[in-house]
Structures are given as structure tokens and as C-alpha cells.
Amino acid sequence: RRGGLVRREGRKLTAAAGLGAYWRALRALQDDAAPPAGLRLAQALTRALEHDGGAIDVDMPIGDKVLPFGRRTVIMGILNVTPDSFSDGGRYFRKEDAVTRGRELASQGADVIDVGGESTRPGALPVDATEEAARVLPVVEALAGTVAAPISVDTYRADVAARALAAGAHFINDISALR
């Protein structure tokens, strides 16, 4: 119900979408160490949430696509492009396997395809941004424009996020809530 909210005022669009993490993001943006622009963003998001927070049927536009929050459960297909994935044991580590699986997830009805290049399972070793980008960008590029579902990229790194969006991802799924 509070997973994704959008408010339009003329040409201005204010959106909050963290699927459970945006309240932490707002608190982080209001922190004394946050940049002034972060505080302004947090204030704008808070106003939008206060205005629209009780809405049941709220659409979240993502480029030319829309996620229908509230009317039904939105399904996110998880596509881990890691050799040590907790959910699939690394079955989709190779680009070709990942692209095939992404297309399968979309054809099976996933509303979002979430591509991740770093395992967050307990005990997993972190990878650097270069390795993470090398894993996810080719998959995003291959899926972009070929599946109906929006593509998200699971990353907490700003440089990987920017490159993923440039490669065709529609949004970022940041487990750190923008920290």
C-alpha cells in the first residue's frame, strides 16, 4: 500500500518508490551529514507521501511503462548474475543464460526484471564496481527493449546505477536506501 507513490503537479512529478525502504531513505536524507539537496528532496517526498499516503490505487510511471501498485501484487523476477547466488546457485552467471532467463521471467508474467551483479547472501564476498558493472550491463543491454517488463538493477553504487540506466534499465533497486 505504501510501496510506491507518485504525485503530479503540472509538469512536475514527485515520486517515492523504495518498496519498503523509502522511509529509511528519507531519514538518511534528513541527516545532518546529508547534502542540502538531499534535505530538499526529503521534504518534497515527505509532502507527497503526506498528500497521497492513504491512496490505495497508485500507479508508478517508469518511462513508457506503469507499475500498478495497490490494485494487485506486483511481481519482481529476480535475475542474479553472480556465481554464488543464494537463490539459483549461479545458474545465470553467463550472459547468455541470464538473458534467456530474463526473457523467461517476462514471458511468465514478471512485472519487473531485477538484475543483480553482487551477491548479498550471508558470507558472500563483495565485488568491486567494475566487476559488478561487467556482470549486469551486458544483460541489461540485451534485455532492454526486448521485454515488456521494466528492468531494474539491484545496486547500491552510484556509478553502476548511472551506467545501468544509460544501458536501458528503467530504475534502480538500492538495498542501501540511497546511503
mmCIF file of C-alpha atoms in Angstrom:
data_model
loop_
_atom_site.group_PDB
_atom_site.id
_atom_site.type_symbol
_atom_site.label_atom_id
_atom_site.label_comp_id
_atom_site.label_asym_id
_atom_site.label_seq_id
_atom_site.Cartn_x
_atom_site.Cartn_y
_atom_site.Cartn_z
ATOM 1 C CA ARG A 1 0.000 0.000 0.000
ATOM 2 C CA ARG A 2 2.877 2.385 0.657
ATOM 3 C CA GLY A 3 5.287 0.696 -1.731
ATOM 4 C CA GLY A 4 5.350 3.300 -4.469
ATOM 5 C CA LEU A 5 3.805 6.736 -4.665
ATOM 6 C CA VAL A 6 3.663 9.320 -7.412
ATOM 7 C CA ARG A 7 2.262 12.839 -7.341
ATOM 8 C CA ARG A 8 1.934 15.035 -10.420
ATOM 9 C CA GLU A 9 1.605 18.823 -10.292
ATOM 10 C CA GLY A 10 1.510 20.098 -13.872
ATOM 11 C CA ARG A 11 4.826 19.070 -15.435
ATOM 12 C CA LYS A 12 6.449 18.388 -12.045
ATOM 13 C CA LEU A 13 6.467 14.790 -10.837
ATOM 14 C CA THR A 14 7.375 13.796 -7.295
ATOM 15 C CA ALA A 15 7.870 10.078 -6.726
ATOM 16 C CA ALA A 16 8.857 7.886 -3.824
ATOM 17 C CA ALA A 17 9.475 4.245 -4.553
ATOM 18 C CA GLY A 18 11.590 2.105 -2.337
ATOM 19 C CA LEU A 19 9.273 -0.836 -1.858
ATOM 20 C CA GLY A 20 9.693 -0.734 1.886
ATOM 21 C CA ALA A 21 12.990 1.135 2.158
ATOM 22 C CA TYR A 22 11.985 4.700 1.285
ATOM 23 C CA TRP A 23 11.306 5.710 4.914
ATOM 24 C CA ARG A 24 14.951 4.853 5.701
ATOM 25 C CA ALA A 25 15.987 6.880 2.668
ATOM 26 C CA LEU A 26 14.019 9.871 3.921
ATOM 27 C CA ARG A 27 15.669 9.620 7.341
ATOM 28 C CA ALA A 28 19.113 9.385 5.700
ATOM 29 C CA LEU A 29 18.393 12.438 3.547
ATOM 30 C CA GLN A 30 17.334 14.411 6.613
ATOM 31 C CA ASP A 31 20.526 13.567 8.488
ATOM 32 C CA ASP A 32 22.858 16.430 9.408
ATOM 33 C CA ALA A 33 25.511 14.960 7.102
ATOM 34 C CA ALA A 34 23.160 14.901 4.097
ATOM 35 C CA PRO A 35 23.737 17.481 1.361
ATOM 36 C CA PRO A 36 21.282 20.412 1.193
ATOM 37 C CA ALA A 37 19.722 18.993 -1.970
ATOM 38 C CA GLY A 38 19.067 15.762 -0.073
ATOM 39 C CA LEU A 39 17.143 17.628 2.590
ATOM 40 C CA ARG A 40 15.056 19.405 -0.051
ATOM 41 C CA LEU A 41 14.345 16.062 -1.723
ATOM 42 C CA ALA A 42 13.344 14.503 1.604
ATOM 43 C CA GLN A 43 10.988 17.403 2.315
ATOM 44 C CA ALA A 44 9.382 17.121 -1.136
ATOM 45 C CA LEU A 45 8.948 13.367 -0.769
ATOM 46 C CA THR A 46 7.501 13.766 2.715
ATOM 47 C CA ARG A 47 4.938 16.292 1.438
ATOM 48 C CA ALA A 48 3.986 13.937 -1.397
ATOM 49 C CA LEU A 49 3.660 10.993 0.996
ATOM 50 C CA GLU A 50 1.512 13.015 3.375
ATOM 51 C CA HIS A 51 -0.695 14.086 0.459
ATOM 52 C CA ASP A 52 -1.032 10.698 -1.251
ATOM 53 C CA GLY A 53 -0.057 8.249 1.510
ATOM 54 C CA GLY A 54 -3.531 6.858 2.001
ATOM 55 C CA ALA A 55 -4.106 6.136 -1.677
ATOM 56 C CA ILE A 56 -4.852 2.542 -2.470
ATOM 57 C CA ASP A 57 -4.579 2.620 -6.250
ATOM 58 C CA VAL A 58 -1.359 4.391 -7.139
ATOM 59 C CA ASP A 59 0.472 3.982 -10.422
ATOM 60 C CA MET A 60 4.221 4.425 -10.652
ATOM 61 C CA PRO A 61 5.232 5.575 -14.145
ATOM 62 C CA ILE A 62 8.594 4.278 -15.296
ATOM 63 C CA GLY A 63 9.405 5.760 -18.683
ATOM 64 C CA ASP A 64 6.755 4.397 -21.031
ATOM 65 C CA LYS A 65 5.693 1.712 -18.538
ATOM 66 C CA VAL A 66 3.496 1.793 -15.427
ATOM 67 C CA LEU A 67 3.623 -0.362 -12.297
ATOM 68 C CA PRO A 68 0.107 -0.714 -10.828
ATOM 69 C CA PHE A 69 0.690 -0.554 -7.080
ATOM 70 C CA GLY A 70 -2.370 -1.239 -4.969
ATOM 71 C CA ARG A 71 -4.642 -2.949 -7.483
ATOM 72 C CA ARG A 72 -2.722 -6.206 -7.442
ATOM 73 C CA THR A 73 0.546 -7.689 -6.245
ATOM 74 C CA VAL A 74 3.456 -6.595 -8.420
ATOM 75 C CA ILE A 75 5.826 -9.483 -9.169
ATOM 76 C CA MET A 76 9.581 -8.868 -9.383
ATOM 77 C CA GLY A 77 11.549 -11.543 -11.228
ATOM 78 C CA ILE A 78 14.982 -11.854 -9.632
ATOM 79 C CA LEU A 79 17.865 -12.386 -12.044
ATOM 80 C CA ASN A 80 21.128 -12.861 -10.172
ATOM 81 C CA VAL A 81 24.155 -12.638 -12.427
ATOM 82 C CA THR A 82 26.566 -13.963 -9.810
ATOM 83 C CA PRO A 83 28.488 -17.214 -9.473
ATOM 84 C CA ASP A 84 27.328 -17.625 -5.862
ATOM 85 C CA SER A 85 23.653 -16.657 -5.960
ATOM 86 C CA PHE A 86 21.674 -17.695 -2.897
ATOM 87 C CA SER A 87 18.563 -18.398 -4.970
ATOM 88 C CA ASP A 88 19.847 -20.228 -8.032
ATOM 89 C CA GLY A 89 23.404 -21.309 -7.243
ATOM 90 C CA GLY A 90 24.914 -19.312 -10.103
ATOM 91 C CA ARG A 91 22.833 -20.858 -12.915
ATOM 92 C CA TYR A 92 22.529 -17.488 -14.698
ATOM 93 C CA PHE A 93 26.084 -16.197 -14.288
ATOM 94 C CA ARG A 94 26.831 -16.394 -18.013
ATOM 95 C CA LYS A 95 25.314 -13.562 -20.060
ATOM 96 C CA GLU A 96 23.503 -15.878 -22.474
ATOM 97 C CA ASP A 97 21.899 -17.842 -19.631
ATOM 98 C CA ALA A 98 20.898 -14.628 -17.840
ATOM 99 C CA VAL A 99 19.316 -13.099 -20.945
ATOM 100 C CA THR A 100 17.385 -16.297 -21.651
ATOM 101 C CA ARG A 101 16.183 -16.415 -18.039
ATOM 102 C CA GLY A 102 15.205 -12.717 -18.110
ATOM 103 C CA ARG A 103 13.055 -13.337 -21.160
ATOM 104 C CA GLU A 104 11.518 -16.388 -19.475
ATOM 105 C CA LEU A 105 10.666 -14.357 -16.371
ATOM 106 C CA ALA A 106 8.989 -11.696 -18.517
ATOM 107 C CA SER A 107 7.021 -14.282 -20.507
ATOM 108 C CA GLN A 108 5.916 -15.922 -17.245
ATOM 109 C CA GLY A 109 4.358 -12.623 -16.119
ATOM 110 C CA ALA A 110 7.002 -10.858 -14.055
ATOM 111 C CA ASP A 111 6.118 -7.165 -13.789
ATOM 112 C CA VAL A 112 9.778 -6.198 -13.251
ATOM 113 C CA ILE A 113 13.050 -7.946 -14.090
ATOM 114 C CA ASP A 114 15.575 -7.152 -11.344
ATOM 115 C CA VAL A 115 19.193 -7.742 -12.416
ATOM 116 C CA GLY A 116 21.808 -8.036 -9.672
ATOM 117 C CA GLY A 117 25.566 -8.482 -10.006
ATOM 118 C CA GLU A 118 26.691 -8.776 -6.396
ATOM 119 C CA SER A 119 25.534 -11.461 -4.003
ATOM 120 C CA THR A 120 24.101 -10.268 -0.692
ATOM 121 C CA ARG A 121 23.794 -13.724 0.821
ATOM 122 C CA PRO A 122 25.401 -14.168 4.250
ATOM 123 C CA GLY A 123 29.139 -14.725 3.889
ATOM 124 C CA ALA A 124 29.313 -13.521 0.290
ATOM 125 C CA LEU A 125 32.402 -11.582 -0.672
ATOM 126 C CA PRO A 126 31.820 -8.115 -2.130
ATOM 127 C CA VAL A 127 32.863 -7.384 -5.708
ATOM 128 C CA ASP A 128 34.175 -4.062 -6.952
ATOM 129 C CA ALA A 129 32.126 -1.719 -9.130
ATOM 130 C CA THR A 130 33.990 -2.744 -12.290
ATOM 131 C CA GLU A 131 33.120 -6.412 -11.806
ATOM 132 C CA GLU A 132 29.517 -5.647 -10.862
ATOM 133 C CA ALA A 133 29.070 -3.488 -13.977
ATOM 134 C CA ALA A 134 30.682 -6.156 -16.171
ATOM 135 C CA ARG A 135 28.117 -8.637 -14.908
ATOM 136 C CA VAL A 136 24.925 -6.594 -15.180
ATOM 137 C CA LEU A 137 25.409 -4.142 -18.062
ATOM 138 C CA PRO A 138 25.554 -6.701 -20.910
ATOM 139 C CA VAL A 139 22.392 -8.359 -19.565
ATOM 140 C CA VAL A 140 20.553 -5.038 -19.247
ATOM 141 C CA GLU A 141 21.610 -4.027 -22.754
ATOM 142 C CA ALA A 142 20.395 -7.346 -24.184
ATOM 143 C CA LEU A 143 17.038 -7.223 -22.369
ATOM 144 C CA ALA A 144 16.297 -3.513 -22.830
ATOM 145 C CA GLY A 145 13.613 -3.020 -25.420
ATOM 146 C CA THR A 146 13.082 -6.753 -25.883
ATOM 147 C CA VAL A 147 10.901 -7.486 -22.827
ATOM 148 C CA ALA A 148 7.676 -5.773 -21.842
ATOM 149 C CA ALA A 149 8.602 -5.613 -18.158
ATOM 150 C CA PRO A 150 10.667 -2.706 -16.841
ATOM 151 C CA ILE A 151 14.231 -3.614 -15.893
ATOM 152 C CA SER A 152 15.629 -2.668 -12.520
ATOM 153 C CA VAL A 153 19.215 -3.053 -11.403
ATOM 154 C CA ASP A 154 19.990 -4.101 -7.854
ATOM 155 C CA THR A 155 22.979 -1.956 -6.855
ATOM 156 C CA TYR A 156 23.994 0.487 -4.149
ATOM 157 C CA ARG A 157 26.784 2.041 -6.218
ATOM 158 C CA ALA A 158 26.016 5.360 -7.917
ATOM 159 C CA ASP A 159 28.394 4.743 -10.838
ATOM 160 C CA VAL A 160 26.919 1.306 -11.585
ATOM 161 C CA ALA A 161 23.411 2.757 -11.273
ATOM 162 C CA ALA A 162 24.157 5.573 -13.730
ATOM 163 C CA ARG A 163 25.697 3.185 -16.235
ATOM 164 C CA ALA A 164 22.792 0.741 -15.863
ATOM 165 C CA LEU A 165 20.254 3.485 -16.559
ATOM 166 C CA ALA A 166 22.265 4.554 -19.611
ATOM 167 C CA ALA A 167 22.296 0.915 -20.769
ATOM 168 C CA GLY A 168 18.491 0.719 -20.684
ATOM 169 C CA ALA A 169 17.462 -0.049 -17.101
ATOM 170 C CA HIS A 170 14.278 1.718 -16.052
ATOM 171 C CA PHE A 171 15.045 2.158 -12.357
ATOM 172 C CA ILE A 172 17.420 1.209 -9.548
ATOM 173 C CA ASN A 173 16.668 -1.163 -6.681
ATOM 174 C CA ASP A 174 19.055 0.118 -3.983
ATOM 175 C CA ILE A 175 19.190 -2.086 -0.893
ATOM 176 C CA SER A 176 21.053 0.638 0.998
ATOM 177 C CA ALA A 177 18.130 3.099 0.663
ATOM 178 C CA LEU A 178 20.358 5.659 -1.095
ATOM 179 C CA ARG A 179 23.032 5.555 1.605
#
